[in-house]
Short mmCIF file of C-alpha atoms and ligand atoms in Angstrom, two decimals:
data_model
loop_
_atom_site.label_atom_id
_atom_site.label_comp_id
_atom_site.label_asym_id
_atom_site.label_seq_id
_atom_site.Cartn_x
_atom_site.Cartn_y
_atom_site.Cartn_z
CA UNK E 4 33.88 87.57 101.56
CA UNK E 5 37.30 88.58 100.18
CA UNK E 6 38.06 86.52 97.10
CA UNK E 7 41.32 84.62 97.53
CA UNK E 8 44.05 85.86 95.21
CA UNK E 9 46.02 83.18 93.45
CA UNK E 10 49.68 84.08 94.04
CA UNK E 11 50.37 83.11 90.44
CA UNK E 12 48.35 85.99 89.03
CA UNK E 13 48.80 89.00 91.27
CA UNK E 14 51.01 92.03 90.60
CA UNK E 15 53.90 90.48 92.50
CA UNK E 16 54.36 87.81 89.88
CA UNK E 17 58.02 88.05 88.74
CA UNK E 18 58.82 88.95 85.14
CA UNK E 19 62.05 89.23 83.15
CA UNK E 20 61.90 93.02 83.56
CA UNK E 21 62.51 92.57 87.30
CA UNK E 22 66.11 91.34 86.54
CA UNK E 23 66.01 88.42 88.99
CA UNK E 24 68.76 85.84 88.68
CA UNK E 25 69.74 82.57 90.38
CA UNK E 26 72.93 80.50 90.34
CA UNK E 27 73.03 76.99 88.90
CA UNK E 28 74.52 76.08 92.29
CA UNK E 29 71.56 77.54 94.20
CA UNK E 30 68.41 76.04 92.68
CA UNK E 31 70.57 73.08 91.63
CA UNK E 32 71.67 72.43 95.21
CA UNK E 33 70.66 68.86 96.05
CA UNK E 34 70.60 69.56 99.81
CA UNK E 35 73.87 67.92 100.84
CA UNK E 36 75.22 69.33 104.12
CA UNK E 37 78.14 68.44 106.43
CA UNK E 38 75.89 65.96 108.26
CA UNK E 39 73.88 64.36 105.51
CA UNK E 40 73.63 63.24 101.92
CA UNK E 41 71.75 64.82 99.04
CA UNK E 42 67.97 64.80 99.45
CA UNK E 43 67.07 65.69 95.84
CA UNK E 44 68.30 64.38 92.50
CA UNK E 45 70.72 66.56 90.51
CA UNK E 46 69.11 68.70 87.79
CA UNK E 47 70.85 69.27 84.47
CA UNK E 48 71.78 72.85 83.58
CA UNK E 49 69.32 73.02 80.61
CA UNK E 50 66.55 71.74 82.90
CA UNK E 51 67.32 74.47 85.47
CA UNK E 52 67.19 77.07 82.69
CA UNK E 53 63.74 75.83 81.63
CA UNK E 54 62.34 75.85 85.16
CA UNK E 55 63.79 79.25 86.08
CA UNK E 56 62.35 80.78 82.92
CA UNK E 57 58.95 79.32 83.80
CA UNK E 58 59.18 81.07 87.21
CA UNK E 59 59.78 84.50 85.65
CA UNK E 60 63.54 84.77 86.25
CA UNK E 61 65.70 86.90 83.96
CA UNK E 62 69.01 85.10 84.18
CA UNK E 63 71.17 82.32 85.51
CA UNK E 64 74.71 82.57 86.87
CA UNK E 65 77.35 79.92 87.23
CA UNK E 66 80.77 78.79 88.41
CA UNK E 67 82.89 77.12 85.74
CA UNK E 68 82.38 73.71 87.38
CA UNK E 69 78.62 74.10 87.89
CA UNK E 70 78.47 73.61 84.13
CA UNK E 71 81.69 71.95 83.02
CA UNK E 72 83.05 69.27 85.37
CA UNK E 73 86.58 69.77 86.71
CA UNK E 74 89.07 68.17 84.30
CA UNK E 75 86.62 67.75 81.36
CA UNK E 76 88.19 67.46 77.90
CA UNK E 77 87.90 70.36 75.42
CA UNK E 78 85.37 68.35 73.37
CA UNK E 79 83.27 67.56 76.41
CA UNK E 80 83.35 71.22 77.43
CA UNK E 81 82.20 72.45 74.02
CA UNK E 82 79.34 69.93 73.90
CA UNK E 83 78.08 70.92 77.38
CA UNK E 84 78.41 74.65 76.69
CA UNK E 85 76.62 74.24 73.34
CA UNK E 86 73.65 72.49 74.97
CA UNK E 87 73.49 75.12 77.67
CA UNK E 88 73.53 77.97 75.16
CA UNK E 89 70.73 76.32 73.18
CA UNK E 90 68.60 76.12 76.36
CA UNK E 91 69.30 79.79 77.16
CA UNK E 92 68.21 80.82 73.71
CA UNK E 93 65.11 78.66 73.74
CA UNK E 94 63.92 79.96 77.11
CA UNK E 95 65.15 83.58 76.75
CA UNK E 96 67.41 83.54 79.78
CA UNK E 97 70.73 85.41 79.97
CA UNK E 98 73.95 84.86 81.95
CA UNK E 99 74.76 88.24 83.53
CA UNK E 100 77.41 86.90 85.92
CA UNK E 101 79.99 84.13 85.92
CA UNK E 102 82.43 83.05 88.61
CA UNK E 103 85.11 80.46 89.32
CA UNK E 104 85.21 77.63 91.80
CA UNK E 105 88.46 78.10 93.74
CA UNK E 106 87.28 76.20 96.80
CA UNK E 107 86.07 72.64 96.08
CA UNK E 108 89.17 70.86 94.76
CA UNK E 109 91.69 69.73 97.43
CA UNK E 110 94.43 71.71 95.67
CA UNK E 111 92.82 74.83 97.21
CA UNK E 112 92.93 73.57 100.81
CA UNK E 113 95.45 76.33 101.70
CA UNK E 114 93.75 78.98 99.58
CA UNK E 115 93.99 79.90 95.90
CA UNK E 116 95.42 83.37 95.20
CA UNK E 117 96.87 83.57 98.72
CA UNK E 118 98.14 79.97 99.04
CA UNK E 119 101.72 79.52 100.11
CA UNK E 120 102.60 77.20 97.22
CA UNK E 121 103.30 79.30 94.08
CA UNK E 122 102.09 76.37 91.93
CA UNK E 123 98.66 76.61 93.57
CA UNK E 124 98.58 80.37 92.96
CA UNK E 125 99.53 79.85 89.31
CA UNK E 126 96.88 77.12 88.87
CA UNK E 127 94.26 79.41 90.45
CA UNK E 128 95.07 82.11 87.88
CA UNK E 129 94.96 79.60 85.02
CA UNK E 130 91.57 78.27 86.18
CA UNK E 131 90.21 81.80 86.62
CA UNK E 132 91.29 82.89 83.12
CA UNK E 133 89.51 79.84 81.68
CA UNK E 134 86.39 80.65 83.70
CA UNK E 135 86.53 84.27 82.46
CA UNK E 136 86.70 82.96 78.87
CA UNK E 137 83.65 80.80 79.56
CA UNK E 138 81.78 83.74 81.12
CA UNK E 139 82.65 85.97 78.14
CA UNK E 140 81.44 83.29 75.72
CA UNK E 141 78.10 83.21 77.57
CA UNK E 142 77.78 87.00 77.54
CA UNK E 143 78.51 87.66 81.24
CA UNK E 144 79.68 91.19 82.02
CA UNK E 145 80.26 90.61 85.72
CA UNK E 146 82.78 88.17 87.14
CA UNK E 147 82.40 87.44 90.86
CA UNK E 148 85.36 86.41 92.98
CA UNK E 149 84.54 84.78 96.30
CA UNK E 150 87.67 83.67 98.11
CA UNK E 151 86.12 80.93 100.21
CA UNK E 152 89.45 79.24 100.95
CA UNK E 153 91.53 82.43 101.20
CA UNK E 154 92.03 82.23 104.92
CA UNK E 155 93.53 80.34 107.81
CA UNK E 156 93.11 78.20 110.85
CA UNK E 157 96.86 78.20 111.71
CA UNK E 158 97.47 81.91 111.40
CA UNK E 159 101.23 81.55 111.84
CA UNK E 160 101.46 79.89 108.39
CA UNK E 161 101.84 83.26 106.67
CA UNK E 162 102.06 86.94 107.44
CA UNK E 163 98.54 88.26 106.74
CA UNK E 164 100.15 91.25 105.01
CA UNK E 165 101.60 88.82 102.47
CA UNK E 166 98.09 87.51 101.86
CA UNK E 167 96.95 91.06 101.09
CA UNK E 168 99.81 91.56 98.62
CA UNK E 169 99.15 88.22 96.91
CA UNK E 170 95.45 89.00 96.53
CA UNK E 171 96.27 92.41 95.07
CA UNK E 172 98.73 90.99 92.59
CA UNK E 173 96.25 88.29 91.46
CA UNK E 174 93.56 90.94 90.91
CA UNK E 175 95.97 93.19 89.01
CA UNK E 176 96.93 90.21 86.83
CA UNK E 177 93.28 89.36 86.09
CA UNK E 178 92.37 92.97 85.26
CA UNK E 179 95.23 93.04 82.75
CA UNK E 180 93.96 89.77 81.27
CA UNK E 181 90.45 91.14 80.76
CA UNK E 182 91.87 94.29 79.17
CA UNK E 183 94.20 92.27 76.97
CA UNK E 184 91.29 90.13 75.72
CA UNK E 185 89.14 93.25 75.26
CA UNK E 186 86.35 91.63 77.25
CA UNK E 187 83.52 93.82 78.45
CA UNK E 188 83.78 92.46 81.96
CA UNK E 189 84.17 93.84 85.47
CA UNK E 190 84.98 92.03 88.70
CA UNK E 191 82.83 91.97 91.84
CA UNK E 192 84.56 90.88 95.05
CA UNK E 193 82.49 88.98 97.62
CA UNK E 194 83.47 89.04 101.28
CA UNK E 195 82.71 86.55 104.02
CA UNK E 196 84.12 86.54 107.56
CA UNK E 197 84.58 82.78 108.05
CA UNK E 198 83.39 79.37 106.82
CA UNK E 199 84.77 77.25 105.33
CA UNK E 200 88.01 78.71 106.79
CA UNK E 201 88.39 79.66 110.45
CA UNK E 202 89.05 83.24 109.34
CA UNK E 203 88.80 84.48 105.76
CA UNK E 204 90.91 87.44 104.60
CA UNK E 205 88.98 90.59 103.61
CA UNK E 206 86.14 89.67 105.95
CA UNK E 207 83.58 92.30 104.97
CA UNK E 208 82.50 94.50 102.07
CA UNK E 209 84.29 97.38 103.78
CA UNK E 210 87.61 95.47 103.68
CA UNK E 211 87.05 94.80 99.97
CA UNK E 212 86.30 98.45 99.21
CA UNK E 213 89.63 99.47 100.62
CA UNK E 214 91.53 96.73 98.79
CA UNK E 215 89.96 97.93 95.51
CA UNK E 216 91.27 101.44 96.08
CA UNK E 217 94.84 100.03 96.07
CA UNK E 218 94.57 98.19 92.72
CA UNK E 219 96.17 99.16 89.42
CA UNK E 220 92.73 99.23 87.72
CA UNK E 221 90.20 100.06 90.42
CA UNK E 222 87.66 101.04 87.75
CA UNK E 223 87.34 97.37 86.78
CA UNK E 224 86.63 96.11 90.29
CA UNK E 225 83.61 96.52 92.56
CA UNK E 226 81.86 94.45 95.23
CA UNK E 227 79.24 91.73 95.52
CA UNK E 228 77.90 92.02 99.08
CA UNK E 229 75.84 89.12 100.43
CA UNK E 230 73.14 89.51 103.10
CA UNK E 231 74.18 86.31 104.90
CA UNK E 232 77.87 87.19 105.00
CA UNK E 233 77.49 90.73 106.34
CA UNK E 234 74.98 89.44 108.89
CA UNK E 235 77.38 86.69 110.00
CA UNK E 236 79.85 89.49 110.77
CA UNK E 237 77.12 91.17 112.85
CA UNK E 238 76.93 94.10 110.44
CA UNK E 239 74.18 96.05 108.69
CA UNK E 240 73.93 94.84 105.08
CA UNK E 241 72.17 98.06 104.10
CA UNK E 242 75.05 100.16 105.41
CA UNK E 243 77.68 98.12 103.57
CA UNK E 244 75.63 98.29 100.37
CA UNK E 245 75.06 102.03 100.83
CA UNK E 246 78.79 102.64 101.14
CA UNK E 247 79.40 100.59 97.99
CA UNK E 248 76.67 102.48 96.10
CA UNK E 249 77.99 105.83 97.22
CA UNK E 250 81.44 104.83 95.93
CA UNK E 251 79.98 103.62 92.59
CA UNK E 252 81.14 100.11 93.47
CA UNK E 253 77.95 98.05 93.77
CA UNK E 254 78.49 95.89 90.68
CA UNK E 255 76.44 92.90 91.87
CA UNK E 256 74.50 91.70 94.92
CA UNK E 257 73.78 88.35 96.63
CA UNK E 258 70.33 88.44 98.23
CA UNK E 259 69.32 85.83 100.81
CA UNK E 260 68.29 85.48 104.47
CA UNK E 261 70.35 84.81 107.58
CA UNK E 262 69.97 84.65 111.34
CA UNK E 263 72.68 86.48 113.23
CA UNK E 264 75.33 84.33 114.92
CA UNK E 265 74.80 81.25 112.73
CA UNK E 266 76.68 79.40 110.01
CA UNK E 267 76.08 80.67 106.45
CA UNK E 268 72.40 79.78 106.08
CA UNK E 269 71.69 81.22 102.60
CA UNK E 270 67.95 81.22 103.33
CA UNK E 271 65.10 82.41 101.09
CA UNK E 272 65.27 86.20 100.70
CA UNK E 273 63.26 87.97 103.38
CA UNK E 274 62.62 84.81 105.41
CA UNK E 275 64.71 86.28 108.25
CA UNK E 276 65.19 89.89 109.35
CA UNK E 277 62.31 91.27 107.31
CA UNK E 278 63.04 94.80 108.49
CA UNK E 279 66.65 94.55 107.26
CA UNK E 280 65.34 93.19 103.94
CA UNK E 281 62.86 96.08 103.67
CA UNK E 282 65.59 98.67 104.28
CA UNK E 283 67.85 96.97 101.74
CA UNK E 284 65.17 96.91 99.02
CA UNK E 285 64.26 100.53 99.81
CA UNK E 286 67.91 101.48 99.29
CA UNK E 287 68.41 99.43 96.11
CA UNK E 288 65.21 100.78 94.57
CA UNK E 289 65.89 104.37 95.65
CA UNK E 290 62.33 104.86 96.90
CA UNK E 291 63.60 107.40 99.44
CA UNK E 292 65.50 109.31 96.74
CA UNK E 293 69.03 108.97 95.44
CA UNK E 294 70.29 106.72 92.68
CA UNK E 295 68.94 103.19 92.46
CA UNK E 296 70.84 99.98 91.72
CA UNK E 297 70.21 98.85 88.16
CA UNK E 298 72.24 95.62 87.99
CA UNK E 299 70.96 92.06 88.26
CA UNK E 300 69.19 91.03 91.48
CA UNK E 301 70.77 87.72 92.29
CA UNK E 302 69.47 85.30 94.92
CA UNK E 303 72.39 83.34 96.36
CA UNK E 304 70.15 81.18 98.50
CA UNK E 305 69.18 77.53 98.89
CA UNK E 306 65.83 75.81 99.41
CA UNK E 307 65.35 74.01 102.71
CA UNK E 308 66.58 70.44 102.80
CA UNK E 309 62.97 69.36 103.32
CA UNK E 310 62.06 70.20 99.70
CA UNK E 311 61.74 68.12 96.55
CA UNK E 312 62.30 69.71 93.14
CA UNK E 313 58.94 71.50 93.06
CA UNK E 314 59.68 72.88 96.52
CA UNK E 315 62.90 74.37 95.14
CA UNK E 316 60.91 76.41 92.64
CA UNK E 317 58.41 77.44 95.35
CA UNK E 318 61.51 78.75 97.10
CA UNK E 319 62.71 80.59 93.97
CA UNK E 320 59.29 82.18 93.47
CA UNK E 321 59.26 83.12 97.15
CA UNK E 322 62.55 85.04 96.87
CA UNK E 323 61.30 87.05 93.91
CA UNK E 324 57.81 87.69 95.27
CA UNK E 325 59.14 88.88 98.62
CA UNK E 326 61.47 91.30 96.84
CA UNK E 327 58.58 92.75 94.81
CA UNK E 328 56.28 92.97 97.82
CA UNK E 329 58.98 94.77 99.80
CA UNK E 330 59.52 97.15 96.90
CA UNK E 331 55.79 98.00 96.92
CA UNK E 332 55.90 98.45 100.71
CA UNK E 333 58.94 100.72 100.46
CA UNK E 334 57.23 102.85 97.82
CA UNK E 335 54.16 103.14 100.05
CA UNK E 336 56.32 104.09 103.04
CA UNK E 337 58.18 106.81 101.15
CA UNK E 338 54.91 108.18 99.73
CA UNK E 339 53.23 108.37 103.13
CA UNK E 340 52.78 112.08 104.03
CA UNK E 341 53.35 111.42 107.73
CA UNK E 342 56.62 109.64 106.99
CA UNK E 343 57.72 112.40 104.65
CA UNK E 344 56.91 115.07 107.21
CA UNK E 345 58.82 113.27 109.95
CA UNK E 346 61.88 112.79 107.74
CA UNK E 347 61.74 116.38 106.44
CA UNK E 348 61.52 117.72 109.99
CA UNK E 349 64.86 116.14 110.84
CA UNK E 350 66.56 116.69 107.50
CA UNK E 351 68.84 119.63 106.80
CA UNK E 352 66.42 121.81 104.88
CA UNK E 353 68.56 124.88 105.58
CA UNK E 354 72.12 124.33 104.44
CA UNK E 355 74.87 125.87 106.55
CA UNK E 356 77.48 127.22 104.12
CA UNK E 357 80.15 126.91 106.81
CA UNK E 358 79.76 123.11 106.75
CA UNK E 359 79.73 122.83 102.99
CA UNK E 360 83.31 123.77 102.24
CA UNK E 361 86.40 124.43 104.32
CA UNK E 362 87.98 127.87 104.39
CA UNK E 363 90.30 129.41 107.00
CA UNK E 364 87.84 132.23 107.52
CA UNK E 365 84.93 129.77 107.87
CA UNK E 366 86.89 127.70 110.39
CA UNK E 367 87.60 130.82 112.50
CA UNK E 368 83.93 131.83 112.39
CA UNK E 369 82.83 128.35 113.37
CA UNK E 370 85.25 128.24 116.30
CA UNK E 371 83.70 131.43 117.65
CA UNK E 372 80.07 130.47 117.14
CA UNK E 373 77.90 130.12 120.25
CA UNK E 374 75.58 127.12 120.40
CA UNK E 375 72.41 126.71 122.47
CA UNK E 376 73.69 123.29 123.46
CA UNK E 377 71.01 122.40 126.01
CA UNK E 378 68.12 123.61 123.86
CA UNK E 379 69.39 121.62 120.87
CA UNK E 380 69.88 118.53 123.01
CA UNK E 381 66.35 118.77 124.48
CA UNK E 382 64.58 118.28 121.13
CA UNK E 383 62.83 114.91 120.81
CA UNK E 384 63.49 113.41 117.39
CA UNK E 385 60.32 111.25 117.02
CA UNK E 386 62.24 108.34 115.58
CA UNK E 387 60.02 106.00 117.60
CA UNK E 388 57.03 107.18 115.59
CA UNK E 389 58.99 106.97 112.32
CA UNK E 390 60.10 103.41 113.03
CA UNK E 391 56.60 102.34 114.07
CA UNK E 392 55.27 103.71 110.77
CA UNK E 393 57.89 101.61 108.99
CA UNK E 394 56.70 98.52 110.87
CA UNK E 395 53.06 99.28 110.07
CA UNK E 396 53.85 99.66 106.38
CA UNK E 397 55.83 96.44 106.51
CA UNK E 398 52.89 94.64 108.09
CA UNK E 399 50.53 95.97 105.44
CA UNK E 400 48.49 98.32 107.65
CA UNK E 401 49.31 101.46 105.69
CA UNK E 402 50.07 102.36 102.08
C1 LIG N 8 79.37 79.65 97.39
C2 LIG N 8 79.29 80.80 98.37
C3 LIG N 8 78.59 81.96 97.82
C4 LIG N 8 79.30 82.58 96.66
C5 LIG N 8 79.36 81.72 95.48
C6 LIG N 8 80.25 82.36 94.45
S1 LIG N 8 79.75 80.09 95.82
O1 LIG N 8 78.12 79.00 97.33
O2 LIG N 8 78.67 80.34 99.56
O3 LIG N 8 78.35 82.93 98.79
O4 LIG N 8 78.56 83.70 96.26
O5 LIG N 8 81.50 81.77 94.38
MN1 LIG N 9 76.35 82.63 101.78
MN1 LIG N 10 77.30 84.57 97.74
#
């Protein structure tokens, strides 16, 4: 008889070294949705810190108003922040990322940095600077900007090119602020195609990457891709993340699960599209070679509405365990001699110098080269076998 392994004591148990983080707004989500009320009581921030630490998390992230209520007095703010810092210290949790809520208050109904009213744009900058100060005080080195309300239903309300310019000027302003304050902080832009707006500007990680290249301080700005958001756009998360990594722009990541064609589900990591999750972890961990991602692994996900508080921490454990299991599976896959042979067979073992670097002479030579077009086209690539091996590793049959 196989002895049953208690999930609490196997090698997939999360530890601080794994760099897993959660937002106060994620595990603290009381389950309210557009159709129903909260199903769980609110948890205080120090309580969340204690429970996350007990689960093996490394850090906790927050929006300004997850911790300090909108409109709180300076005294109130300092008291709340003090209690939070004491809990962090007691439970050895860090705050690697902070962000700003530019979507809940009605003032942001037409957007924040892209709103038509200049007073709204100015208030958004003021609120963001205060949230940056809070993040810096808590030790955060990454500041996420998710423009949930930066979009439209009535597209005629502004020229979308004006929205691009306004977003650029807000980012340039904020980069100067961070430099001026001498904060050790970089921004990570998070894209989403729609929801809560009909259409949100800069709909994907790819849009964000281009915007960054037009900024005054592109070195201070990277991306924060989210599985759910890229999937909502019908795109491959792994490809968006790969492009960001290749550009040195993957500053942060939002891991969760999502079915294609749905609203933003923010499900437990790996609970949907397990193959996509496997390929993402394989990429982040560099098990196939290439540089790995070394930043925090943040789960921007929510427990099902069916759960009570203990169920929320089952959910949190589930996110982390699935990540570690997928990492072990990816390592096994990339160690498998049959996999390696199949990949090597198709890889460019012999480099063609003509493709490496352009020269006029090389271009002339290449134009004259004769190709055995039909013979090349006839070769079967055996990707079916390769993909089946991936599935078998994923299902635990190999490795
Ligand atoms: C909000 C959103 C997330 C963002 C958060 C950061 S808030 O919950 O759905 O995707 O990452 O502002
Ligand atoms: Mn989401
Ligand atoms: Mn997110």
